[in-house]
PDB file of C-alpha atoms and ligand atoms in Angstrom:
ATOM      1  CA  MET Y 651       4.876  -6.340   6.297  1.00  0.00           C
ATOM      2  CA  ASN Y 652       3.473  -2.493   8.900  1.00  0.00           C
ATOM      3  CA  ARG Y 653       3.228  -0.409   5.623  1.00  0.00           C
ATOM      4  CA  PHE Y 654      -0.715   0.193   6.251  1.00  0.00           C
ATOM      5  CA  SER Y 655      -0.663  -0.409   9.824  1.00  0.00           C
ATOM      6  CA  GLY Y 656      -3.320   1.471  11.922  1.00  0.00           C
ATOM      7  CA  LYS Y 657      -5.083   2.192   8.241  1.00  0.00           C
ATOM      8  CA  SER Y 658      -8.192   2.088   7.144  1.00  0.00           C
ATOM      9  CA  VAL Y 659      -9.145   0.319   3.798  1.00  0.00           C
ATOM     10  CA  ILE Y 660     -11.953  -0.532   2.308  1.00  0.00           C
ATOM     11  CA  VAL Y 661     -11.516  -2.754  -1.562  1.00  0.00           C
ATOM     12  CA  THR Y 662     -15.557  -3.645  -2.790  1.00  0.00           C
ATOM     13  CA  GLY Y 663     -15.847  -6.209  -4.671  1.00  0.00           C
ATOM     14  CA  SER Y 664     -13.088  -8.733  -2.316  1.00  0.00           C
ATOM     15  CA  SER Y 665     -15.032 -11.469  -2.558  1.00  0.00           C
ATOM     16  CA  SER Y 666     -13.609 -12.630  -5.089  1.00  0.00           C
ATOM     17  CA  GLY Y 667     -11.064 -11.625  -8.555  1.00  0.00           C
ATOM     18  CA  ILE Y 668      -8.792  -8.646  -8.072  1.00  0.00           C
ATOM     19  CA  GLY Y 669     -10.360  -7.047  -5.307  1.00  0.00           C
ATOM     20  CA  ARG Y 670      -8.835 -11.006  -3.020  1.00  0.00           C
ATOM     21  CA  ALA Y 671      -6.398 -10.454  -3.687  1.00  0.00           C
ATOM     22  CA  THR Y 672      -5.623  -6.852  -2.687  1.00  0.00           C
ATOM     23  CA  ALA Y 673      -7.668  -7.055   0.905  1.00  0.00           C
ATOM     24  CA  VAL Y 674      -5.151 -10.225   0.855  1.00  0.00           C
ATOM     25  CA  LEU Y 675      -2.459  -8.538   0.432  1.00  0.00           C
ATOM     26  CA  PHE Y 676      -3.246  -5.206   2.704  1.00  0.00           C
ATOM     27  CA  ALA Y 677      -3.680  -7.384   5.099  1.00  0.00           C
ATOM     28  CA  LYS Y 678      -0.568  -9.182   5.244  1.00  0.00           C
ATOM     29  CA  TYR Y 679       0.768  -5.357   4.997  1.00  0.00           C
ATOM     30  CA  GLY Y 680      -1.507  -4.646   8.820  1.00  0.00           C
ATOM     31  CA  ALA Y 681      -4.124  -3.200   7.315  1.00  0.00           C
ATOM     32  CA  GLN Y 682      -7.713  -2.754   8.811  1.00  0.00           C
ATOM     33  CA  VAL Y 683      -9.523  -4.810   5.557  1.00  0.00           C
ATOM     34  CA  THR Y 684     -13.365  -4.314   5.210  1.00  0.00           C
ATOM     35  CA  ILE Y 685     -14.385  -6.269   2.699  1.00  0.00           C
ATOM     36  CA  THR Y 686     -17.906  -6.237   0.956  1.00  0.00           C
ATOM     37  CA  GLY Y 687     -19.716  -8.063  -1.742  1.00  0.00           C
ATOM     38  CA  ARG Y 688     -23.241  -9.369  -2.590  1.00  0.00           C
ATOM     39  CA  ASP Y 689     -21.880 -13.351  -2.165  1.00  0.00           C
ATOM     40  CA  ALA Y 690     -21.225 -14.202   1.674  1.00  0.00           C
ATOM     41  CA  GLY Y 691     -19.313 -17.068   1.217  1.00  0.00           C
ATOM     42  CA  LYS Y 692     -17.096 -15.980  -1.464  1.00  0.00           C
ATOM     43  CA  LEU Y 693     -16.385 -13.874   1.582  1.00  0.00           C
ATOM     44  CA  GLU Y 694     -15.476 -16.151   4.337  1.00  0.00           C
ATOM     45  CA  ALA Y 695     -13.000 -17.428   1.613  1.00  0.00           C
ATOM     46  CA  THR Y 696     -11.115 -14.701   0.754  1.00  0.00           C
ATOM     47  CA  LYS Y 697     -11.387 -13.713   4.818  1.00  0.00           C
ATOM     48  CA  LYS Y 698     -10.024 -17.094   5.516  1.00  0.00           C
ATOM     49  CA  LYS Y 699      -7.522 -15.822   3.028  1.00  0.00           C
ATOM     50  CA  MET Y 700      -6.664 -13.047   4.494  1.00  0.00           C
ATOM     51  CA  LEU Y 701      -6.374 -14.591   8.001  1.00  0.00           C
ATOM     52  CA  LYS Y 702      -3.475 -16.340   7.379  1.00  0.00           C
ATOM     53  CA  VAL Y 703      -1.539 -13.913   6.466  1.00  0.00           C
ATOM     54  CA  MET Y 704      -2.602 -11.400   8.788  1.00  0.00           C
ATOM     55  CA  LYS Y 705      -1.355 -11.185  12.691  1.00  0.00           C
ATOM     56  CA  ASN Y 706      -4.885  -9.868  13.881  1.00  0.00           C
ATOM     57  CA  PRO Y 707      -8.150 -11.759  12.682  1.00  0.00           C
ATOM     58  CA  GLU Y 708     -10.087  -8.055  14.694  1.00  0.00           C
ATOM     59  CA  ASN Y 709      -8.377  -6.345  10.848  1.00  0.00           C
ATOM     60  CA  VAL Y 710     -11.348  -7.994   9.074  1.00  0.00           C
ATOM     61  CA  CYS Y 711     -14.389  -5.846   8.286  1.00  0.00           C
ATOM     62  CA  VAL Y 712     -17.155  -8.081   6.292  1.00  0.00           C
ATOM     63  CA  VAL Y 713     -20.383  -6.793   5.083  1.00  0.00           C
ATOM     64  CA  VAL Y 714     -22.234  -8.343   3.118  1.00  0.00           C
ATOM     65  CA  ALA Y 715     -24.316  -5.590  -0.214  1.00  0.00           C
ATOM     66  CA  ASN Y 716     -25.167  -4.906  -2.766  1.00  0.00           C
ATOM     67  CA  LEU Y 717     -23.063  -2.035  -4.282  1.00  0.00           C
ATOM     68  CA  THR Y 718     -25.391  -0.774  -6.765  1.00  0.00           C
ATOM     69  CA  ASP Y 719     -27.726  -0.792  -3.395  1.00  0.00           C
ATOM     70  CA  SER Y 720     -28.310   2.772  -1.234  1.00  0.00           C
ATOM     71  CA  ASP Y 721     -28.895   1.228   1.431  1.00  0.00           C
ATOM     72  CA  GLY Y 722     -25.531  -1.135   0.685  1.00  0.00           C
ATOM     73  CA  GLN Y 723     -22.984   1.855  -0.079  1.00  0.00           C
ATOM     74  CA  ASP Y 724     -23.971   3.267   3.068  1.00  0.00           C
ATOM     75  CA  GLU Y 725     -23.459   0.136   4.820  1.00  0.00           C
ATOM     76  CA  ILE Y 726     -20.587  -0.304   4.032  1.00  0.00           C
ATOM     77  CA  VAL Y 727     -19.308   3.153   4.560  1.00  0.00           C
ATOM     78  CA  GLN Y 728     -21.319   2.753   8.374  1.00  0.00           C
ATOM     79  CA  SER Y 729     -20.019  -1.000   8.492  1.00  0.00           C
ATOM     80  CA  ALA Y 730     -15.822   0.192   8.223  1.00  0.00           C
ATOM     81  CA  LEU Y 731     -16.076   3.118  10.429  1.00  0.00           C
ATOM     82  CA  ASP Y 732     -17.949   1.007  13.515  1.00  0.00           C
ATOM     83  CA  ALA Y 733     -15.312  -1.819  12.991  1.00  0.00           C
ATOM     84  CA  PHE Y 734     -12.376   0.790  12.264  1.00  0.00           C
ATOM     85  CA  GLY Y 735     -13.294   4.685  13.605  1.00  0.00           C
ATOM     86  CA  ARG Y 736     -11.842   5.892  10.041  1.00  0.00           C
ATOM     87  CA  ILE Y 737     -10.542   5.262   6.499  1.00  0.00           C
ATOM     88  CA  ASP Y 738      -7.768   6.045   5.241  1.00  0.00           C
ATOM     89  CA  VAL Y 739      -8.431   3.990   1.413  1.00  0.00           C
ATOM     90  CA  LEU Y 740     -11.134   3.363  -0.750  1.00  0.00           C
ATOM     91  CA  VAL Y 741     -10.183   0.879  -3.328  1.00  0.00           C
ATOM     92  CA  ASN Y 742     -13.542   0.399  -6.033  1.00  0.00           C
ATOM     93  CA  ASN Y 743     -13.080  -1.913  -7.614  1.00  0.00           C
ATOM     94  CA  ALA Y 744     -15.986  -3.892  -7.980  1.00  0.00           C
ATOM     95  CA  GLY Y 745     -17.083  -4.346 -11.478  1.00  0.00           C
ATOM     96  CA  ALA Y 746     -18.654  -6.659 -13.852  1.00  0.00           C
ATOM     97  CA  ASN Y 747     -19.219  -7.033 -18.041  1.00  0.00           C
ATOM     98  CA  VAL Y 748     -23.284  -6.686 -17.099  1.00  0.00           C
ATOM     99  CA  VAL Y 749     -24.988  -9.187 -20.030  1.00  0.00           C
ATOM    100  CA  ASP Y 750     -27.975  -9.921 -21.214  1.00  0.00           C
ATOM    101  CA  GLY Y 751     -27.803 -11.890 -24.439  1.00  0.00           C
ATOM    102  CA  THR Y 752     -27.379  -8.742 -26.628  1.00  0.00           C
ATOM    103  CA  PHE Y 753     -24.282  -7.411 -27.575  1.00  0.00           C
ATOM    104  CA  ASN Y 754     -22.662  -4.363 -30.146  1.00  0.00           C
ATOM    105  CA  THR Y 755     -25.171  -2.053 -31.239  1.00  0.00           C
ATOM    106  CA  ASP Y 756     -28.431  -3.364 -30.265  1.00  0.00           C
ATOM    107  CA  GLN Y 757     -27.419  -3.512 -26.568  1.00  0.00           C
ATOM    108  CA  SER Y 758     -30.632  -2.697 -24.393  1.00  0.00           C
ATOM    109  CA  THR Y 759     -31.385   0.410 -22.968  1.00  0.00           C
ATOM    110  CA  GLU Y 760     -32.062  -1.580 -19.717  1.00  0.00           C
ATOM    111  CA  LEU Y 761     -28.266  -2.901 -19.489  1.00  0.00           C
ATOM    112  CA  TYR Y 762     -26.539   0.395 -20.825  1.00  0.00           C
ATOM    113  CA  HIS Y 763     -28.630   1.840 -16.858  1.00  0.00           C
ATOM    114  CA  LYS Y 764     -27.020  -1.204 -15.005  1.00  0.00           C
ATOM    115  CA  THR Y 765     -23.897  -1.035 -16.885  1.00  0.00           C
ATOM    116  CA  PHE Y 766     -23.040   2.299 -15.600  1.00  0.00           C
ATOM    117  CA  GLN Y 767     -24.853   1.364 -12.013  1.00  0.00           C
ATOM    118  CA  ILE Y 768     -22.174  -0.869 -10.990  1.00  0.00           C
ATOM    119  CA  ASN Y 769     -18.876   0.503 -12.529  1.00  0.00           C
ATOM    120  CA  PHE Y 770     -19.817   3.763 -12.495  1.00  0.00           C
ATOM    121  CA  GLU Y 771     -22.664   5.141  -9.772  1.00  0.00           C
ATOM    122  CA  ALA Y 772     -21.754   2.777  -7.695  1.00  0.00           C
ATOM    123  CA  VAL Y 773     -17.893   4.495  -7.691  1.00  0.00           C
ATOM    124  CA  ILE Y 774     -19.444   8.765  -8.121  1.00  0.00           C
ATOM    125  CA  GLU Y 775     -21.601   7.243  -4.776  1.00  0.00           C
ATOM    126  CA  MET Y 776     -18.500   6.136  -2.131  1.00  0.00           C
ATOM    127  CA  VAL Y 777     -16.657   8.599  -3.351  1.00  0.00           C
ATOM    128  CA  LYS Y 778     -19.323  11.351  -2.255  1.00  0.00           C
ATOM    129  CA  LYS Y 779     -20.206   9.048   0.838  1.00  0.00           C
ATOM    130  CA  THR Y 780     -15.783   8.222   1.931  1.00  0.00           C
ATOM    131  CA  LYS Y 781     -15.074  12.063   0.534  1.00  0.00           C
ATOM    132  CA  ASN Y 782     -15.205  13.557   3.799  1.00  0.00           C
ATOM    133  CA  HIS Y 783     -13.781  10.694   5.746  1.00  0.00           C
ATOM    134  CA  LEU Y 784     -10.615  10.494   3.534  1.00  0.00           C
ATOM    135  CA  ILE Y 785     -10.136  14.071   3.593  1.00  0.00           C
ATOM    136  CA  GLU Y 786      -9.986  13.871   7.969  1.00  0.00           C
ATOM    137  CA  SER Y 787      -7.053  11.370   6.728  1.00  0.00           C
ATOM    138  CA  LYS Y 788      -5.516  12.732   4.071  1.00  0.00           C
ATOM    139  CA  GLY Y 789      -6.236   9.513   2.178  1.00  0.00           C
ATOM    140  CA  GLU Y 790      -6.785   7.336  -1.563  1.00  0.00           C
ATOM    141  CA  ILE Y 791      -8.452   6.572  -3.682  1.00  0.00           C
ATOM    142  CA  VAL Y 792      -7.560   3.700  -6.514  1.00  0.00           C
ATOM    143  CA  ASN Y 793     -10.505   2.598  -9.252  1.00  0.00           C
ATOM    144  CA  VAL Y 794      -9.644   0.050 -10.855  1.00  0.00           C
ATOM    145  CA  SER Y 795     -11.038   0.557 -14.839  1.00  0.00           C
ATOM    146  CA  SER Y 796     -10.245  -1.853 -17.751  1.00  0.00           C
ATOM    147  CA  VAL Y 797      -7.561  -1.166 -21.371  1.00  0.00           C
ATOM    148  CA  ALA Y 798     -11.923  -1.825 -23.027  1.00  0.00           C
ATOM    149  CA  ALA Y 799     -12.119   2.158 -21.371  1.00  0.00           C
ATOM    150  CA  GLY Y 800      -9.913   3.300 -25.046  1.00  0.00           C
ATOM    151  CA  PRO Y 801      -8.739   4.105 -27.147  1.00  0.00           C
ATOM    152  CA  GLN Y 802      -8.749   1.030 -28.639  1.00  0.00           C
ATOM    153  CA  ALA Y 803     -12.508  -0.281 -29.586  1.00  0.00           C
ATOM    154  CA  LEU Y 804     -14.306  -2.788 -28.085  1.00  0.00           C
ATOM    155  CA  ALA Y 805     -17.497  -3.412 -30.401  1.00  0.00           C
ATOM    156  CA  PRO Y 806     -19.782  -6.466 -28.911  1.00  0.00           C
ATOM    157  CA  SER Y 807     -19.703  -4.316 -25.385  1.00  0.00           C
ATOM    158  CA  PRO Y 808     -19.701  -0.582 -25.950  1.00  0.00           C
ATOM    159  CA  TYR Y 809     -21.375   0.022 -22.419  1.00  0.00           C
ATOM    160  CA  TYR Y 810     -19.070  -1.775 -20.405  1.00  0.00           C
ATOM    161  CA  ALA Y 811     -16.533   0.493 -22.727  1.00  0.00           C
ATOM    162  CA  ALA Y 812     -18.611   3.197 -21.833  1.00  0.00           C
ATOM    163  CA  SER Y 813     -18.781   2.633 -18.717  1.00  0.00           C
ATOM    164  CA  LYS Y 814     -15.123   2.612 -17.625  1.00  0.00           C
ATOM    165  CA  ALA Y 815     -14.043   5.734 -20.187  1.00  0.00           C
ATOM    166  CA  ALA Y 816     -16.523   7.194 -17.805  1.00  0.00           C
ATOM    167  CA  LEU Y 817     -14.641   6.562 -15.275  1.00  0.00           C
ATOM    168  CA  ASP Y 818     -11.126   7.348 -16.124  1.00  0.00           C
ATOM    169  CA  GLN Y 819     -12.390  10.989 -16.972  1.00  0.00           C
ATOM    170  CA  TYR Y 820     -14.123  10.865 -13.249  1.00  0.00           C
ATOM    171  CA  THR Y 821     -11.034  10.036 -11.847  1.00  0.00           C
ATOM    172  CA  ARG Y 822      -9.338  12.935 -13.523  1.00  0.00           C
ATOM    173  CA  CYS Y 823     -12.205  16.026 -12.544  1.00  0.00           C
ATOM    174  CA  VAL Y 824     -11.663  13.504  -8.897  1.00  0.00           C
ATOM    175  CA  ALA Y 825      -7.847  13.841  -8.571  1.00  0.00           C
ATOM    176  CA  LEU Y 826      -8.049  17.422  -9.138  1.00  0.00           C
ATOM    177  CA  ASP Y 827     -10.487  18.394  -7.436  1.00  0.00           C
ATOM    178  CA  LEU Y 828      -9.715  16.288  -3.822  1.00  0.00           C
ATOM    179  CA  ILE Y 829      -5.727  15.895  -3.942  1.00  0.00           C
ATOM    180  CA  LEU Y 830      -6.611  20.049  -2.967  1.00  0.00           C
ATOM    181  CA  GLN Y 831      -8.096  18.521   0.104  1.00  0.00           C
ATOM    182  CA  GLY Y 832      -4.740  16.364   0.884  1.00  0.00           C
ATOM    183  CA  VAL Y 833      -6.642  13.279  -0.647  1.00  0.00           C
ATOM    184  CA  ARG Y 834      -5.027  11.157  -3.825  1.00  0.00           C
ATOM    185  CA  VAL Y 835      -6.959   9.899  -6.609  1.00  0.00           C
ATOM    186  CA  ASN Y 836      -5.392   7.441  -9.206  1.00  0.00           C
ATOM    187  CA  SER Y 837      -7.116   4.648 -11.004  1.00  0.00           C
ATOM    188  CA  VAL Y 838      -5.127   0.890 -12.871  1.00  0.00           C
ATOM    189  CA  SER Y 839      -6.559  -0.174 -15.942  1.00  0.00           C
ATOM    190  CA  PRO Y 840      -5.679  -3.692 -16.022  1.00  0.00           C
ATOM    191  CA  GLY Y 841      -6.145  -5.820 -19.343  1.00  0.00           C
ATOM    192  CA  VAL Y 842      -6.852  -9.558 -19.656  1.00  0.00           C
ATOM    193  CA  VAL Y 843      -6.912 -11.411 -16.546  1.00  0.00           C
ATOM    194  CA  THR Y 844      -7.419 -14.426 -15.228  1.00  0.00           C
ATOM    195  CA  SER Y 845     -10.550 -14.222 -12.411  1.00  0.00           C
ATOM    196  CA  GLY Y 846     -13.843 -14.824 -11.258  1.00  0.00           C
ATOM    197  CA  PHE Y 847     -14.837 -12.370 -14.281  1.00  0.00           C
ATOM    198  CA  LEU Y 848     -16.274 -14.153 -17.162  1.00  0.00           C
ATOM    199  CA  GLY Y 849     -17.732 -16.408 -15.273  1.00  0.00           C
ATOM    200  CA  ALA Y 850     -19.880 -13.619 -14.007  1.00  0.00           C
ATOM    201  CA  MET Y 851     -20.408 -12.857 -17.115  1.00  0.00           C
ATOM    202  CA  GLY Y 852     -21.836 -16.798 -17.792  1.00  0.00           C
ATOM    203  CA  MET Y 853     -19.405 -18.139 -19.232  1.00  0.00           C
ATOM    204  CA  SER Y 854     -18.669 -22.351 -17.837  1.00  0.00           C
ATOM    205  CA  GLU Y 855     -14.750 -23.358 -17.386  1.00  0.00           C
ATOM    206  CA  GLN Y 856     -14.291 -24.715 -19.893  1.00  0.00           C
ATOM    207  CA  VAL Y 857     -15.439 -21.847 -22.160  1.00  0.00           C
ATOM    208  CA  GLN Y 858     -12.916 -19.271 -20.260  1.00  0.00           C
ATOM    209  CA  LYS Y 859     -10.767 -21.558 -21.008  1.00  0.00           C
ATOM    210  CA  GLN Y 860     -10.498 -21.858 -24.745  1.00  0.00           C
ATOM    211  CA  ILE Y 861     -10.609 -17.970 -24.475  1.00  0.00           C
ATOM    212  CA  GLU Y 862      -7.815 -17.940 -22.167  1.00  0.00           C
ATOM    213  CA  GLU Y 863      -6.343 -20.147 -24.386  1.00  0.00           C
ATOM    214  CA  ASN Y 864      -7.067 -18.237 -27.414  1.00  0.00           C
ATOM    215  CA  PHE Y 865      -5.995 -14.546 -25.994  1.00  0.00           C
ATOM    216  CA  THR Y 866      -2.139 -16.010 -25.003  1.00  0.00           C
ATOM    217  CA  SER Y 867      -1.450 -18.089 -28.325  1.00  0.00           C
ATOM    218  CA  ASN Y 868      -2.093 -15.435 -29.957  1.00  0.00           C
ATOM    219  CA  ARG Y 869       0.841 -13.240 -28.640  1.00  0.00           C
ATOM    220  CA  ALA Y 870      -1.287  -9.919 -31.208  1.00  0.00           C
ATOM    221  CA  CYS Y 871      -3.525 -10.572 -28.516  1.00  0.00           C
ATOM    222  CA  ILE Y 872      -0.639 -10.697 -25.983  1.00  0.00           C
ATOM    223  CA  PRO Y 873       2.362  -9.697 -25.595  1.00  0.00           C
ATOM    224  CA  ALA Y 874       3.450 -11.445 -23.121  1.00  0.00           C
ATOM    225  CA  GLY Y 875       1.979 -14.433 -23.549  1.00  0.00           C
ATOM    226  CA  VAL Y 876       0.640 -15.198 -20.411  1.00  0.00           C
ATOM    227  CA  CYS Y 877      -3.063 -13.739 -18.601  1.00  0.00           C
ATOM    228  CA  GLY Y 878      -2.568 -11.583 -15.628  1.00  0.00           C
ATOM    229  CA  LYS Y 879      -2.989 -12.828 -12.665  1.00  0.00           C
ATOM    230  CA  PRO Y 880      -5.048 -11.493  -9.796  1.00  0.00           C
ATOM    231  CA  GLU Y 881      -1.932 -10.411  -7.826  1.00  0.00           C
ATOM    232  CA  ASP Y 882      -0.238  -8.651 -10.718  1.00  0.00           C
ATOM    233  CA  ILE Y 883      -3.009  -6.363 -10.196  1.00  0.00           C
ATOM    234  CA  ALA Y 884      -3.173  -6.204  -6.421  1.00  0.00           C
ATOM    235  CA  GLU Y 885       0.166  -5.073  -6.222  1.00  0.00           C
ATOM    236  CA  LEU Y 886      -0.166  -1.695  -8.671  1.00  0.00           C
ATOM    237  CA  ILE Y 887      -3.020  -0.669  -6.345  1.00  0.00           C
ATOM    238  CA  ILE Y 888      -1.335  -1.322  -3.127  1.00  0.00           C
ATOM    239  CA  PHE Y 889       1.282   0.701  -5.104  1.00  0.00           C
ATOM    240  CA  LEU Y 890      -1.194   3.385  -5.115  1.00  0.00           C
ATOM    241  CA  ALA Y 891      -2.855   2.971  -2.020  1.00  0.00           C
ATOM    242  CA  ASP Y 892       1.182   3.703   0.023  1.00  0.00           C
ATOM    243  CA  ARG Y 893       1.493   7.324  -0.322  1.00  0.00           C
ATOM    244  CA  LYS Y 894       5.207   7.181   0.498  1.00  0.00           C
ATOM    245  CA  ARG Y 895       5.833   4.860  -2.476  1.00  0.00           C
ATOM    246  CA  SER Y 896       3.101   6.933  -4.861  1.00  0.00           C
ATOM    247  CA  SER Y 897       2.583  10.932  -3.692  1.00  0.00           C
ATOM    248  CA  TYR Y 898       2.903  12.562  -6.778  1.00  0.00           C
ATOM    249  CA  ILE Y 899       1.088  10.054  -8.885  1.00  0.00           C
ATOM    250  CA  ILE Y 900      -2.364  11.972  -9.014  1.00  0.00           C
ATOM    251  CA  GLY Y 901      -5.047  11.854 -11.004  1.00  0.00           C
ATOM    252  CA  GLN Y 902      -3.484   8.695 -13.706  1.00  0.00           C
ATOM    253  CA  SER Y 903      -4.796   5.059 -14.595  1.00  0.00           C
ATOM    254  CA  ILE Y 904      -1.684   3.226 -14.357  1.00  0.00           C
ATOM    255  CA  VAL Y 905      -2.012   0.232 -17.515  1.00  0.00           C
ATOM    256  CA  ALA Y 906      -0.562  -3.049 -16.558  1.00  0.00           C
ATOM    257  CA  ASP Y 907      -2.158  -5.150 -19.849  1.00  0.00           C
ATOM    258  CA  GLY Y 908       0.816  -7.648 -20.325  1.00  0.00           C
ATOM    259  CA  GLY Y 909       1.226  -4.883 -24.116  1.00  0.00           C
ATOM    260  CA  THR Y 910      -2.191  -5.362 -24.960  1.00  0.00           C
ATOM    261  CA  SER Y 911      -2.721  -1.814 -25.916  1.00  0.00           C
ATOM    262  CA  LEU Y 912       0.206  -1.438 -27.460  1.00  0.00           C
ATOM    263  CA  VAL Y 913      -0.757  -3.245 -30.047  1.00  0.00           C
ATOM    264  CA  SER Y 914      -2.514  -1.936 -33.832  1.00  0.00           C
ATOM    265  CA  GLY Y 915      -4.145  -3.431 -36.349  1.00  0.00           C
ATOM    266  CA  LEU Y 916      -1.322  -2.151 -38.178  1.00  0.00           C
ATOM    267  CA  THR Y 917       1.413  -4.282 -36.660  1.00  0.00           C
ATOM    268  CA  ALA Y 918      -0.939  -7.870 -34.935  1.00  0.00           C
ATOM    269  CA  GLN Y 919      -0.108  -9.238 -38.298  1.00  0.00           C
ATOM    270  CA  ASN Y 920       3.607  -8.695 -37.656  1.00  0.00           C
ATOM    271  CA  ILE Y 921       3.864  -9.903 -34.192  1.00  0.00           C
ATOM    272  CA  GLN Y 922       2.705 -13.356 -35.441  1.00  0.00           C
ATOM    273  CA  ARG Y 923       4.598 -13.301 -38.258  1.00  0.00           C
ATOM    274  CA  ASN Y 924       7.460 -12.683 -36.005  1.00  0.00           C
ATOM    275  CA  ASN Y 925       7.053 -15.268 -32.743  1.00  0.00           C
TER     276      ASN Y 925
HETATM  277  P1  LIG I2214     -14.300 -10.371 -10.259  1.00  0.00           P
HETATM  278  O1  LIG I2214     -15.861 -11.136 -11.422  1.00  0.00           O
HETATM  279  O2  LIG I2214     -13.401 -11.593  -9.818  1.00  0.00           O
HETATM  280  O3  LIG I2214     -14.674  -9.566  -9.242  1.00  0.00           O
HETATM  281  C1  LIG I2214     -15.598  -8.775  -9.731  1.00  0.00           C
HETATM  282  C2  LIG I2214     -16.116  -8.078  -7.563  1.00  0.00           C
HETATM  283  O4  LIG I2214     -17.708  -7.263  -8.105  1.00  0.00           O
HETATM  284  C3  LIG I2214     -16.411  -9.465  -7.134  1.00  0.00           C
HETATM  285  O5  LIG I2214     -16.476  -9.563  -6.154  1.00  0.00           O
HETATM  286  C4  LIG I2214     -18.675  -9.295  -7.128  1.00  0.00           C
HETATM  287  O6  LIG I2214     -18.841  -9.924  -5.645  1.00  0.00           O
HETATM  288  C5  LIG I2214     -17.860  -7.561  -7.566  1.00  0.00           C
HETATM  289  N1  LIG I2214     -19.785  -6.996  -7.698  1.00  0.00           N
HETATM  290  C6  LIG I2214     -19.966  -7.318  -9.083  1.00  0.00           C
HETATM  291  N2  LIG I2214     -21.134  -6.696  -8.742  1.00  0.00           N
HETATM  292  C7  LIG I2214     -21.360  -5.967  -7.334  1.00  0.00           C
HETATM  293  C8  LIG I2214     -22.269  -5.474  -7.137  1.00  0.00           C
HETATM  294  N3  LIG I2214     -24.010  -5.236  -7.121  1.00  0.00           N
HETATM  295  N4  LIG I2214     -22.506  -4.975  -5.667  1.00  0.00           N
HETATM  296  C9  LIG I2214     -21.406  -5.515  -5.325  1.00  0.00           C
HETATM  297  N5  LIG I2214     -20.713  -6.322  -5.673  1.00  0.00           N
HETATM  298  C10 LIG I2214     -20.601  -6.691  -6.763  1.00  0.00           C
HETATM  299  O7  LIG I2214     -14.049 -10.054 -11.518  1.00  0.00           O
HETATM  300  P2  LIG I2214     -11.669  -9.016 -11.874  1.00  0.00           P
HETATM  301  O8  LIG I2214     -11.867  -9.565 -10.776  1.00  0.00           O
HETATM  302  O9  LIG I2214     -11.310  -9.381 -12.869  1.00  0.00           O
HETATM  303  O10 LIG I2214     -13.098  -7.844 -11.307  1.00  0.00           O
HETATM  304  C11 LIG I2214     -12.392  -6.463 -10.830  1.00  0.00           C
HETATM  305  C12 LIG I2214     -12.277  -5.370 -11.842  1.00  0.00           C
HETATM  306  O11 LIG I2214     -10.930  -5.988 -12.969  1.00  0.00           O
HETATM  307  C13 LIG I2214     -13.802  -4.439 -12.346  1.00  0.00           C
HETATM  308  O12 LIG I2214     -14.095  -3.478 -12.303  1.00  0.00           O
HETATM  309  C14 LIG I2214     -13.691  -5.143 -13.528  1.00  0.00           C
HETATM  310  O13 LIG I2214     -14.298  -4.261 -14.460  1.00  0.00           O
HETATM  311  C15 LIG I2214     -12.066  -5.085 -13.785  1.00  0.00           C
HETATM  312  N6  LIG I2214     -11.436  -5.845 -15.019  1.00  0.00           N
HETATM  313  C16 LIG I2214     -10.819  -6.860 -15.038  1.00  0.00           C
HETATM  314  C17 LIG I2214     -10.333  -7.696 -15.950  1.00  0.00           C
HETATM  315  C18 LIG I2214     -10.170  -8.400 -16.214  1.00  0.00           C
HETATM  316  O14 LIG I2214      -9.345  -9.188 -17.565  1.00  0.00           O
HETATM  317  N7  LIG I2214     -10.641  -9.716 -15.187  1.00  0.00           N
HETATM  318  C19 LIG I2214     -10.131  -6.592 -17.501  1.00  0.00           C
HETATM  319  C20 LIG I2214      -9.541  -5.155 -16.843  1.00  0.00           C
HETATM  320  C21 LIG I2214     -11.074  -4.956 -15.577  1.00  0.00           C
HETATM  321  P3  LIG I2214     -20.318 -10.448  -6.105  1.00  0.00           P
HETATM  322  O15 LIG I2214     -20.417 -11.247  -6.721  1.00  0.00           O
HETATM  323  O16 LIG I2214     -20.257 -10.834  -4.275  1.00  0.00           O
HETATM  324  O17 LIG I2214     -21.037  -9.118  -5.997  1.00  0.00           O
END
């Protein structure tokens, strides 16, 4: 339970889904956790869950901030330092498939900018702004990418997919740079996970359920037959943030997708037939 005792962790996008589950798990393992997002109500709900599993309520720092805003990023970093005096782990989890009703090659250029701002630029800025503190603590960065990064295409959302592909290559480059200064950088690549992700795209609960049913009833979509839970990804993030357990993994993106990315167009029909 004291696996992260004395460690100060920032989890972006912790008002929902994967980030929330990660914050709760870090809290359970004794970390000092800075949670952040734009929605104060949802952050409060995360804090409540954390308080149920943690011993010291002073180990939670809540920051309501927009990560695409430079002042917001500064506030997150400064609040973590004010509360805990150090930064040991940065989890760059916040992200979204930003939508405006355009798809495929018709997606607007404005949408490209918005998508890259949250999924890529915010990560770059957070790394720059925490770097010296992480070097001091010999800390860890875990980025949250997606199997949408490829090599398979995600034709309707090219900018979301490209932003995650950019993130994967950034992870590798930064990992090689920062390991020379003692900081480990890795990332996780989830497949379909039940979270607030589709809701943030404006889908009703009914549509979300329908999509999940379509995915889970078709083994060519998810061979495991179930959608991932935020906790499945949180466990992986915790593993990569724990130097005692994953010290020799550097600059990797670990896939957790129930087998989705193993299926190719050539094999999809066979999987359905055999099922
Ligand atoms: P959720 O929508 O449940 O969570 C997204 C989080 O990001 C929320 O806490 C949200 O906070 C935060 N966020 C979004 N935009 C901003 C912003 N501008 N400023 C600050 N915070 C922001 O989705 P998930 O938990 O599923 O997503 C987490 C990560 O996992 C993302 O990077 C996503 O791309 C990735 N992923 C998700 C998959 C899935 O199937 N769910 C699959 C593959 C990858 P708030 O709304 O309070 O601002």
